[in-house]
Coordinates of C-alpha atoms in Angstrom, one line a residue:
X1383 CA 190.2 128.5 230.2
X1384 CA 192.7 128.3 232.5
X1385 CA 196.7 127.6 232.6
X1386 CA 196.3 124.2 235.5
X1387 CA 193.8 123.0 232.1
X1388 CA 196.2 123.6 229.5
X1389 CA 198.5 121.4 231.4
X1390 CA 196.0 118.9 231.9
X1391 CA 195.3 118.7 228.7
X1392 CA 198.4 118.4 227.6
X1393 CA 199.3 116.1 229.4
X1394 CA 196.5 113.9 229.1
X1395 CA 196.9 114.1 225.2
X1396 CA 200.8 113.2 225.5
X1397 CA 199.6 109.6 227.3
X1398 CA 196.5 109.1 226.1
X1399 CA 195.9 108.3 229.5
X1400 CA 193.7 110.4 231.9
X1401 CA 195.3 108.2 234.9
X1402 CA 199.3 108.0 233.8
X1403 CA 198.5 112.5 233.2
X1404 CA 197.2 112.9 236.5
X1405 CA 199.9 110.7 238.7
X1406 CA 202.5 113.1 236.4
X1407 CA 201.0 116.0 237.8
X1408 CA 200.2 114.7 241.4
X1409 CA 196.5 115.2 240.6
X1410 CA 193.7 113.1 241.8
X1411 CA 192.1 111.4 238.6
X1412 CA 189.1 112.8 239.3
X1413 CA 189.9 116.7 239.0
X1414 CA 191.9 115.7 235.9
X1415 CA 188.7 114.1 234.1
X1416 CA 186.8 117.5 235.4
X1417 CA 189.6 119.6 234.1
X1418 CA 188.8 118.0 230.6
X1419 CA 185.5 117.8 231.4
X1420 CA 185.0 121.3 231.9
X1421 CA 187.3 122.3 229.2
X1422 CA 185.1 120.4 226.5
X1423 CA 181.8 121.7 227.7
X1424 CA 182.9 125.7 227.9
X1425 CA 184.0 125.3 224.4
X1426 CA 181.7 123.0 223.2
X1427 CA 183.7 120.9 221.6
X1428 CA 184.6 117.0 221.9
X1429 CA 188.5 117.0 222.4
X1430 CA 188.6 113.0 223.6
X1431 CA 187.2 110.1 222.3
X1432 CA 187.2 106.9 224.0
X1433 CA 187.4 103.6 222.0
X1434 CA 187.2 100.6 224.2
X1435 CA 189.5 100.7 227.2
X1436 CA 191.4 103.4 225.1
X1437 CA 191.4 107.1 224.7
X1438 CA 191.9 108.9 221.3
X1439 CA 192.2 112.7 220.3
X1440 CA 189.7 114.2 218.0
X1441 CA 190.5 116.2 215.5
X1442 CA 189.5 119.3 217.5
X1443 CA 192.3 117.7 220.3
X1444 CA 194.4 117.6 217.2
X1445 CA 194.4 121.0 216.4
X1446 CA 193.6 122.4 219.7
X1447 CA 197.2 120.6 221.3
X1448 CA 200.2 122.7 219.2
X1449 CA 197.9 125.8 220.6
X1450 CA 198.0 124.6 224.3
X1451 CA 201.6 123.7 224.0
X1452 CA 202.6 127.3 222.6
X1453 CA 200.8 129.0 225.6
X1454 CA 202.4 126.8 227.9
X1455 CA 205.9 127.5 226.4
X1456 CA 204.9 131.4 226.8
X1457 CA 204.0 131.2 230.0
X1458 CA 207.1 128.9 231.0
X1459 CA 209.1 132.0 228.8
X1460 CA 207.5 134.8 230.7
X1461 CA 208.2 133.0 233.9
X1462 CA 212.2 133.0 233.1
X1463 CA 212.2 136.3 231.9
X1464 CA 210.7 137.8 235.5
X1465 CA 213.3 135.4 237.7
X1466 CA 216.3 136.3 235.7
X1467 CA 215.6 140.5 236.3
X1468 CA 215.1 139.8 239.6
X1469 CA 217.7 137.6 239.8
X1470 CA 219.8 140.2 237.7
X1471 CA 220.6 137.9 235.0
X1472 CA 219.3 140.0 232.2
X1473 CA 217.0 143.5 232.1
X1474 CA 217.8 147.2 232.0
X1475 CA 218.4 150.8 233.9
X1476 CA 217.2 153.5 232.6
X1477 CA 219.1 156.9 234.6
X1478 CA 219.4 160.7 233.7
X1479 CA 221.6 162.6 235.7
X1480 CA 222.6 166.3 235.8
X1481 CA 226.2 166.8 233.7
X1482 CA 228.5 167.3 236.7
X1483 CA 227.2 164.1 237.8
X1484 CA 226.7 162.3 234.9
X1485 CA 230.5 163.4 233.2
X1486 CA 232.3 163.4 236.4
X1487 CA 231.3 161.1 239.4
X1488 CA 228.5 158.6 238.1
X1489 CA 230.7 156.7 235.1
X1490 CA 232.7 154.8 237.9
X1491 CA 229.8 153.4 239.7
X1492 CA 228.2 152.4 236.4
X1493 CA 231.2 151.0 235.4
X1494 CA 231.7 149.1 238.3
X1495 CA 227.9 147.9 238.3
X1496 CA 228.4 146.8 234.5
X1497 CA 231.2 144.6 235.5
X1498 CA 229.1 143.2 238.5
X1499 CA 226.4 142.6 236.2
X1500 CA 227.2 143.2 232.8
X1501 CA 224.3 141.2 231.4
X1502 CA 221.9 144.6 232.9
X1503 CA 222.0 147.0 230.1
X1504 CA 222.6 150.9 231.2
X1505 CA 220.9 153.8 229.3
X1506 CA 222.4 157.4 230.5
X1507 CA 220.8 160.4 229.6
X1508 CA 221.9 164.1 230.6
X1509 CA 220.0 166.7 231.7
X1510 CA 220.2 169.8 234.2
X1511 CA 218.0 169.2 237.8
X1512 CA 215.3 170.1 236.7
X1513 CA 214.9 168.0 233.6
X1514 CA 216.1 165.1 235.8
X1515 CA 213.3 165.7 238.6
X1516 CA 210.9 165.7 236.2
X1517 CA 212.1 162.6 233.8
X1518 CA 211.6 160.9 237.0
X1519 CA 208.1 162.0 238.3
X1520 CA 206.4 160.8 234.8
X1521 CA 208.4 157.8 234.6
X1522 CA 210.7 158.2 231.4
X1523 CA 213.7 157.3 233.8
X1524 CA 213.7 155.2 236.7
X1525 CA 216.7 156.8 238.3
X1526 CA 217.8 159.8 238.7
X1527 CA 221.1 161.9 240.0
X1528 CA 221.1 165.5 241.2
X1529 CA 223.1 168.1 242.2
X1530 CA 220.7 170.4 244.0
X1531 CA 218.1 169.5 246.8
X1532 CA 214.5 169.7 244.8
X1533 CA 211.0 170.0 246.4
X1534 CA 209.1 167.5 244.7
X1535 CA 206.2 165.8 246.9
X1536 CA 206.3 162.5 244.4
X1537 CA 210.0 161.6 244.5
X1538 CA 211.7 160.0 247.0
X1539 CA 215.2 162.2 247.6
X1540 CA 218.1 160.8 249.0
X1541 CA 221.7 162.1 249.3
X1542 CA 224.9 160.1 247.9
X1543 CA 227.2 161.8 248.1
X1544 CA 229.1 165.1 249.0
X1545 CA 231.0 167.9 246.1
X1546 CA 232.8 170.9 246.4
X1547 CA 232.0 174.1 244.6
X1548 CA 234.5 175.7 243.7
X1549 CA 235.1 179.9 242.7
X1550 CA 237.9 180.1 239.6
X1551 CA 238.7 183.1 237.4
X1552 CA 241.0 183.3 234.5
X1553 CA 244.9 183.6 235.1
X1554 CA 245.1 186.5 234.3
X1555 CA 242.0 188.0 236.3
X1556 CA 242.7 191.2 238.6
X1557 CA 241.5 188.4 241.7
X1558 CA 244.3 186.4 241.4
X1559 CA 246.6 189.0 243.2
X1560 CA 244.0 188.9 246.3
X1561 CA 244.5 186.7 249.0
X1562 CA 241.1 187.2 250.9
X1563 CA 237.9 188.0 248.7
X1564 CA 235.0 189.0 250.5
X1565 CA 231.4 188.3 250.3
X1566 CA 230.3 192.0 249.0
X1567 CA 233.5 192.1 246.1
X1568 CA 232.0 189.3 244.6
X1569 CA 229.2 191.7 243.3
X1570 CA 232.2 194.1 241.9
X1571 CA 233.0 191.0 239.4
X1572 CA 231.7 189.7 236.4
X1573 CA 230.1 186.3 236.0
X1574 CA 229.6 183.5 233.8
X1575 CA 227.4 181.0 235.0
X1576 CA 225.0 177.8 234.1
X1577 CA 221.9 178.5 233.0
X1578 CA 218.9 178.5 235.3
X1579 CA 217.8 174.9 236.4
X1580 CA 221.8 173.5 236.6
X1581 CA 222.0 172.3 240.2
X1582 CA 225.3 173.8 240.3
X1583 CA 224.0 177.3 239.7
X1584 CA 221.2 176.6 242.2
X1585 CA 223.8 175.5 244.9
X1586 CA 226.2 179.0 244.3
X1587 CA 223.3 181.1 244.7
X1588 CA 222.3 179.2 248.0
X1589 CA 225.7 179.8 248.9
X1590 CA 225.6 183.2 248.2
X1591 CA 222.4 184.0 250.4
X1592 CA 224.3 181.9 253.2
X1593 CA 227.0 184.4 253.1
X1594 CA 224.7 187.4 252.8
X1595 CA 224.7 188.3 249.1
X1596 CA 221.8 188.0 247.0
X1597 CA 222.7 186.7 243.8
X1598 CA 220.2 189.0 241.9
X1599 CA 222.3 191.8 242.6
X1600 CA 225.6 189.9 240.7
X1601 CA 226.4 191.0 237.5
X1602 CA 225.7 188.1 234.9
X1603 CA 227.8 188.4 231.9
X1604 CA 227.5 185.2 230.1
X1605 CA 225.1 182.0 231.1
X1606 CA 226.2 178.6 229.5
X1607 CA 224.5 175.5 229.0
X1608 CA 227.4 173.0 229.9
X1609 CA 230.7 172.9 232.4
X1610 CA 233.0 172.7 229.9
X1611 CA 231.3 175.9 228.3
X1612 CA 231.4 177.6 231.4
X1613 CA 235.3 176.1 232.0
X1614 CA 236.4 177.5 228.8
X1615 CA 235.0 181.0 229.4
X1616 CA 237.0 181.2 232.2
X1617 CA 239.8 180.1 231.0
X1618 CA 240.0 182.6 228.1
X1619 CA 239.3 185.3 230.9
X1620 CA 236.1 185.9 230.6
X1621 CA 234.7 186.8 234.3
X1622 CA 234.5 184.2 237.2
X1623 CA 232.7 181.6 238.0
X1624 CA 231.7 178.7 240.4
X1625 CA 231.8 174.6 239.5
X1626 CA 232.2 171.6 241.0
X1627 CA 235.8 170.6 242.6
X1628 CA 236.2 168.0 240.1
X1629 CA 235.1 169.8 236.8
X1630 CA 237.7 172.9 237.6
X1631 CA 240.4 169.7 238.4
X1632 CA 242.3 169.5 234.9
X1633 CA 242.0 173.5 234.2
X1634 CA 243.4 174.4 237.6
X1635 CA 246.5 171.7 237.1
X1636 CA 246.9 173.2 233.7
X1637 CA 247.1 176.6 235.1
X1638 CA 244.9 178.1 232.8
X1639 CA 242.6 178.9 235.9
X1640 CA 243.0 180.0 239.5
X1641 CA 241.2 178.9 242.7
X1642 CA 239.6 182.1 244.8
X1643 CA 240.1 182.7 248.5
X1644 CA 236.7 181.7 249.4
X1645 CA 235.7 178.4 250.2
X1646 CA 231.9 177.8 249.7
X1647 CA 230.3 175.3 252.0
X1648 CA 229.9 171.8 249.8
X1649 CA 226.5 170.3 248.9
X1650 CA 225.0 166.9 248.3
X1651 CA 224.6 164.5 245.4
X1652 CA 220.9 163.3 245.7
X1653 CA 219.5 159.7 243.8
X1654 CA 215.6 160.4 243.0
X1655 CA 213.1 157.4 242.1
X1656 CA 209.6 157.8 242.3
X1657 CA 207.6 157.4 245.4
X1658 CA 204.6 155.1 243.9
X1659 CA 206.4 153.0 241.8
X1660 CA 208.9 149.9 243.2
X1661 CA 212.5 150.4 242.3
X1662 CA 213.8 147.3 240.4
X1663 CA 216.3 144.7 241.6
X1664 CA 218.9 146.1 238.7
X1665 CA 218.0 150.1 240.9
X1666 CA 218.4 148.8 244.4
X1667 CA 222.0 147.2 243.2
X1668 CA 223.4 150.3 242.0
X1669 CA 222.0 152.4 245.0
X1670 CA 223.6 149.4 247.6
X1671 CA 227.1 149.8 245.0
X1672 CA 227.3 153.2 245.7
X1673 CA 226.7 153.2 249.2
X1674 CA 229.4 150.7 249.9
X1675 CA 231.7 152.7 247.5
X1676 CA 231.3 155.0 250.2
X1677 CA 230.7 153.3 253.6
X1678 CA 227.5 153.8 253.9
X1679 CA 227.9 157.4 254.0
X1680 CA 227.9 160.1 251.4
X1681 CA 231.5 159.9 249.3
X1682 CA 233.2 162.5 248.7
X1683 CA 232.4 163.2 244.3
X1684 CA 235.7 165.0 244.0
X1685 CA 238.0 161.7 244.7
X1686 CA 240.1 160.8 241.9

């Protein structure tokens, strides 16, 4: 049974007329009469009788035309549904970022994306880089925003944007009367740090080795699973400690932390989808929003 004999049916059994059906659906009469034709003898059942020059439905037509008419409705329903997402009318997004990301540069661009099309609905989850990478590789997300690079052969990787790190200690921490630090003090210090995974903890110890340090050798007093854990350690003068630019922001203006003397080269923002599977129209949008929120190159995540 196919859909093109639903509708012949149909239509035939609206006009009880196999010619006037046929003309309405710019079909020759002939392949509507072998549409019905076929339909009866698959089934094996009569769905037409003709009574003189007239055609009547049988009580199998009867009950067989509310069925046909409620596939056809279905259909005509499933059709609308697929050209209003990709017409981004209606759908969803699923995303997971990292928390820098997700608390501190993302909420703009979704916002902005909800107001361009608010009838998308936008489901944020949090996670460090790891948990992201791999919410995207078995599909539980379709997007997905980073803060360190990640080797993963099944995700397609792209940068976004650009962030600061950032070194801080408390206000009252011995560092704040230096004005150089070099590489080898910053294994005299204690440190509190995110916990292994967090893309910022994987950028400070790349930029650690690329100033010659190995970060094994620092002395790790506290790890934390959040920025604002991390923040408030600091703040209460526990140790130092690297973040992103625009998580240290309030703290720093507050003066309840200092900046260091060392500036530690910046790193990328990366968007991950999945190689194999097609990005949707409602994906594509917010990747082309953000790109023109920042010319086409990667912005920089610590604007206000």
């Amino acid at each position: 049974m196919t859909l093109e004999q639903l509708r012949i049916f149909v239509a035939v059994a609206e006009r009880l007329h196999v010619t006037e059906a046929a003309r309405a659906l710019n079909l020759a009469q002939s392949a509507a009469s072998s549409a019905i034709a076929a339909l009866e003898a698959r089934h094996g059942a009569k769905l037409f009788d003709r009574v003189g020059r007239h055609i009547e439905l049988t009580e199998a037509g009867r009950l067989f035309l509310p069925e046909a008419r409620a596939v056809l409705a279905a259909t005509e329903a499933a059709e609308r549904v697929l050209s209003e997402i990709g017409g981004l009318a209606r759908g969803s997004l699923s995303v997971r970022a990292s928390q820098t990301i997700a608390s501190y540069w993302l909420p703009r661009h979704l916002v902005a994306f909800r107001r361009a099309h608010p009838l998308i609905d936008v489901r944020l989850s949090i996670g460090n880089t790891a948990r992201v990478a791999e919410s995207v590789e078995q599909g539980k997300v379709e997007l997905g925003f980073v803060e360190g690079a990640t080797e993963n052969a099944h995700l397609d990787i792209r940068p976004v944007a650009r962030d600061q790190l950032t070194l801080i200690v408390g206000a009252e921490h011995p560092w704040t009367a230096r004005t150089t630090l070099a590489a080898e003090d910053l294994l005299a210090g204690e440190w509190v740090l995110r916990e292994e995974g967090s893309g910022t903890r994987s950028a400070f110890e790349a930029a650690l080795r690329g100033l010659g340090v190995d970060p094994a050798r620092l002395r790790i007093v506290m790890e934390m699973p959040s920025n604002e854990a991390v923040r408030a350690a600091i703040e209460a003068g526990m140790g130092a400690s690297a973040l992103s630019a625009s998580v240290a922001a309030p703290s720093l203006e507050a003066g309840l932390v200092r900046e260091l003397p060392l500036r530690l080269p910046d790193r990328a923002f990366y968007a991950l989808s999945h190689r194999e599977r097609r990005r949707s129209r409602a994906a594509e949008a917010l990747l082309a929003l953000i790109a023109q929120a920042s010319g086409g190159k990667g912005e920089n995540a610590n604007r206000q």
